[in-house]
PDB file of C-alpha atoms in Angstrom:
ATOM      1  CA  UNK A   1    -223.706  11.383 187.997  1.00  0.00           C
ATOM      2  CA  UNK A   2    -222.315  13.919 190.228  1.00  0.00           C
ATOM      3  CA  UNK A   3    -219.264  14.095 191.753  1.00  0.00           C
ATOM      4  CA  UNK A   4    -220.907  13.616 195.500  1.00  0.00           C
ATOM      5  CA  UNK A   5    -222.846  10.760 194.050  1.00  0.00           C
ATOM      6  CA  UNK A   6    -222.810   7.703 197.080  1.00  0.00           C
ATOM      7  CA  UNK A   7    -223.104   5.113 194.990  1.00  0.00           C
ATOM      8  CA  UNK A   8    -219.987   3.018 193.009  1.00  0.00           C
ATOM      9  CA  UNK A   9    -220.046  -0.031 191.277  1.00  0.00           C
ATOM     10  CA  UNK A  10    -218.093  -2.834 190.312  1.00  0.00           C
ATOM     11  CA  UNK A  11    -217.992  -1.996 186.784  1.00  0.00           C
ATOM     12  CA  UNK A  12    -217.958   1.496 185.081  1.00  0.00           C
ATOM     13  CA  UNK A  13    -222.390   1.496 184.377  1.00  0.00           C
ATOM     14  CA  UNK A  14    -222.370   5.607 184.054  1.00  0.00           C
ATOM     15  CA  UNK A  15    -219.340   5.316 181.409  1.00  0.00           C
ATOM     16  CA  UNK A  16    -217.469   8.047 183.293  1.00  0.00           C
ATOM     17  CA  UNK A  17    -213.945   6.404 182.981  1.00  0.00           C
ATOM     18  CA  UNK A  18    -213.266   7.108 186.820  1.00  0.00           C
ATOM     19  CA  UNK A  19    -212.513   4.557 189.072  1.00  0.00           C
ATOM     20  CA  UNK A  20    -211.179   3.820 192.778  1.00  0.00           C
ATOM     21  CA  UNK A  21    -209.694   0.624 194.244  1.00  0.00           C
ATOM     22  CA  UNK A  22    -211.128  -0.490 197.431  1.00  0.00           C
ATOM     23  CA  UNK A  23    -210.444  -4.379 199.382  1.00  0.00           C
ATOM     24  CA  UNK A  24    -213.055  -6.626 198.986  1.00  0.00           C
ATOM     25  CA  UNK A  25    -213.130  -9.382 201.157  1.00  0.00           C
ATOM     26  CA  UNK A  26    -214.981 -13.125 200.412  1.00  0.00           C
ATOM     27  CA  UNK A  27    -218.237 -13.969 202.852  1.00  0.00           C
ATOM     28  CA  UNK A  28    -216.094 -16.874 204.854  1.00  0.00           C
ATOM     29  CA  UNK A  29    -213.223 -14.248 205.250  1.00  0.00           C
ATOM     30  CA  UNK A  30    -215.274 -11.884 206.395  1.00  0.00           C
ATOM     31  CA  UNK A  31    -216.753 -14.286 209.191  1.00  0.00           C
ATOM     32  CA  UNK A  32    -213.096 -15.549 209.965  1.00  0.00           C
ATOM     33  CA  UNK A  33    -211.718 -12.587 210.606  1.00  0.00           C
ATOM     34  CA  UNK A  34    -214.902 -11.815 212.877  1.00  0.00           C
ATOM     35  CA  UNK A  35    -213.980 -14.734 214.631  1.00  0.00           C
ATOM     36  CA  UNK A  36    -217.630 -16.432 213.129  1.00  0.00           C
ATOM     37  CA  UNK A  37    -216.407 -19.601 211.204  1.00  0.00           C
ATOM     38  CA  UNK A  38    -218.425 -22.414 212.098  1.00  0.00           C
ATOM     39  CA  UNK A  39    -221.445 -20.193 212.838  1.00  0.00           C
ATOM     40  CA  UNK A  40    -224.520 -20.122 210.889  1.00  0.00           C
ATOM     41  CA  UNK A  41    -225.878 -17.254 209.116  1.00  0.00           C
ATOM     42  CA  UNK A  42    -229.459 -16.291 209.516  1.00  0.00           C
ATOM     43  CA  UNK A  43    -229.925 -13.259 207.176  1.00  0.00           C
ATOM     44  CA  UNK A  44    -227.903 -12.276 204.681  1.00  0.00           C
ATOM     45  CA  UNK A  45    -228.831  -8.478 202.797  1.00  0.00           C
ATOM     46  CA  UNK A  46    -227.009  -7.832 199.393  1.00  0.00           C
ATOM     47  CA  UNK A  47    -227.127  -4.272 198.272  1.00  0.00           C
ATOM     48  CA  UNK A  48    -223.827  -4.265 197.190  1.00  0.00           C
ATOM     49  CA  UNK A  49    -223.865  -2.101 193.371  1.00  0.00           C
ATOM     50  CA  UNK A  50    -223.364  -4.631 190.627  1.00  0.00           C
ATOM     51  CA  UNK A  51    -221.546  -7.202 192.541  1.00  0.00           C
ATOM     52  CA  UNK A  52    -224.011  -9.648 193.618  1.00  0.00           C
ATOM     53  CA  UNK A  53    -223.207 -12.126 190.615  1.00  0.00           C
ATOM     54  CA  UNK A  54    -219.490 -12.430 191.549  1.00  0.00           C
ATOM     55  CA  UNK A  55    -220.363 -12.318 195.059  1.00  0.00           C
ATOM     56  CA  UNK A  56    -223.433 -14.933 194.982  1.00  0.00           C
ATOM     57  CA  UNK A  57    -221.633 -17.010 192.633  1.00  0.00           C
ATOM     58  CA  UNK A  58    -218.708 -17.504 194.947  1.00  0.00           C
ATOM     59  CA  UNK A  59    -219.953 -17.740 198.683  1.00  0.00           C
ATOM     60  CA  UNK A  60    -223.514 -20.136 197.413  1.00  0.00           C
ATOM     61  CA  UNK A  61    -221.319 -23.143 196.336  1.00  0.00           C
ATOM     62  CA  UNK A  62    -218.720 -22.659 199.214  1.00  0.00           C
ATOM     63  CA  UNK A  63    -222.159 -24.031 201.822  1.00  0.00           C
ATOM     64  CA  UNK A  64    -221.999 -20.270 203.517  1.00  0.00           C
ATOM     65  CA  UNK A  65    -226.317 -20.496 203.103  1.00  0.00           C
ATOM     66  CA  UNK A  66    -227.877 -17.859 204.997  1.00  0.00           C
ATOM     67  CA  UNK A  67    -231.591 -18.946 206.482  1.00  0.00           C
ATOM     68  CA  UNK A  68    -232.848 -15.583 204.382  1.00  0.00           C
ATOM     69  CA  UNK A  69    -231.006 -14.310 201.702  1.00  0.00           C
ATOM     70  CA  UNK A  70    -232.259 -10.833 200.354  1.00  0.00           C
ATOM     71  CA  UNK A  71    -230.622  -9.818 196.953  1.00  0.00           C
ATOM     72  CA  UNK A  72    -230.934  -6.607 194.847  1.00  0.00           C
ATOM     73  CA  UNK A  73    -230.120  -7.804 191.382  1.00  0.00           C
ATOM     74  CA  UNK A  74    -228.698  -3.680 190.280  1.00  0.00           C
ATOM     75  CA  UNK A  75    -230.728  -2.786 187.245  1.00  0.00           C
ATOM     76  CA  UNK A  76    -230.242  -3.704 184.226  1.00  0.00           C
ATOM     77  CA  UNK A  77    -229.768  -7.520 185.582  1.00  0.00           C
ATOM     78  CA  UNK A  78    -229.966  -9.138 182.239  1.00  0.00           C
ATOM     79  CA  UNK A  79    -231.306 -12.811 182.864  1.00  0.00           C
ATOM     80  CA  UNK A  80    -228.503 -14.941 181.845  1.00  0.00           C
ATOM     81  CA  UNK A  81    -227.150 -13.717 184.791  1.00  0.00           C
ATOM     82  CA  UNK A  82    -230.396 -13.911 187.102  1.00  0.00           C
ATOM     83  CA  UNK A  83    -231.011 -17.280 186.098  1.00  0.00           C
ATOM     84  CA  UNK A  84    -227.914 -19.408 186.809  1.00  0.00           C
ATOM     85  CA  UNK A  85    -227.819 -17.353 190.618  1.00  0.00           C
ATOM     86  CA  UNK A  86    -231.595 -18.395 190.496  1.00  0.00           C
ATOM     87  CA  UNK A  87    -231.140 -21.614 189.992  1.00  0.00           C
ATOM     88  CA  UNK A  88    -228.113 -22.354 192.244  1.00  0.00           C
ATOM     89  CA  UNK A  89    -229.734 -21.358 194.771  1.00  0.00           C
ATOM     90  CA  UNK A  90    -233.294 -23.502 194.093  1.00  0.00           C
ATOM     91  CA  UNK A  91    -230.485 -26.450 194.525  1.00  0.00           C
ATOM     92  CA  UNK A  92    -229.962 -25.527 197.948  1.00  0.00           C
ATOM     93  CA  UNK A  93    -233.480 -25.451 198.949  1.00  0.00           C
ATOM     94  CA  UNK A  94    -234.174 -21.534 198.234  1.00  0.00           C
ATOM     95  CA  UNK A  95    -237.309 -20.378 197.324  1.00  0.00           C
ATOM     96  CA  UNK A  96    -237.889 -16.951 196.502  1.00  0.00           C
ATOM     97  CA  UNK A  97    -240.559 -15.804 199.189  1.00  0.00           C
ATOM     98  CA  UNK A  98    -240.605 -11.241 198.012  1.00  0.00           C
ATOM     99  CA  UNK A  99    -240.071  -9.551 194.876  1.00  0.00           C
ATOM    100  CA  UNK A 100    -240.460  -6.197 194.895  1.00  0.00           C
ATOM    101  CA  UNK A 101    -238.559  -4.647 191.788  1.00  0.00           C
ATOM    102  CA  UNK A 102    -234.787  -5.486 191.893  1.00  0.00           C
ATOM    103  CA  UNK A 103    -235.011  -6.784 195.704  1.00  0.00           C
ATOM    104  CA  UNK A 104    -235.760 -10.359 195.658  1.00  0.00           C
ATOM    105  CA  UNK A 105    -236.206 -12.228 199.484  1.00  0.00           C
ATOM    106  CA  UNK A 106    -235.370 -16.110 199.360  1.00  0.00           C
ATOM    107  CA  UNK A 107    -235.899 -18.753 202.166  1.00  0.00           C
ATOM    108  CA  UNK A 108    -234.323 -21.661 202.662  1.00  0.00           C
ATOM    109  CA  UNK A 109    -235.885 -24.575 203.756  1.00  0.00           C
ATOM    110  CA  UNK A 110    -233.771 -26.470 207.093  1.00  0.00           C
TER     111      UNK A 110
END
């Protein structure tokens, strides 16, 4: 990829060997510092470049559960890493509701 290419991800996909450090911040962080703990989230959009396993697998067991949760699993998303997201979430009363390629819509039953 180009040098003016938008996109980075969590790991090095294109093999280029560059890389920049930016803050990442955890869901219930985010909301506390937005002065939103205690609140309920309705939707919840995850486009976020090869980070939604680390990310899913650490704000679905902390109880943050959005109403709608839309992921995009970054291609390749290899299934033993689909699955266990997949099925933490059926747990919780998800059900996946769209698919359309990589972006994946679940619902949670109240």
């Amino acid at each position: 990829l180009g040098e003016n290419h938008s996109s980075h991800f969590i790991t090095d996909l294109h093999h280029t060997g560059k890389y920049h450090e930016v803050p990442c911040l955890r869901l219930s962080t985010i909301m506390e510092r937005l002065g939103h703990q205690g609140r309920e989230i309705y939707l919840l959009k995850m486009d976020i470049e090869g980070a939604w396993y680390e990310a899913a697998m650490d704000f679905i067991p902390s109880g943050l559960l959005p109403k709608v949760l839309a992921i995009e699993f970054d291609s390749p998303a290899p299934v033993w890493r689909v699955a266990p997201v997949v099925r933490m979430l059926e747990e919780r009363g998800y059900s996946l509701v769209i698919q359309e390629k990589d972006n994946v819509t679940f619902l949670r039953k109240v």
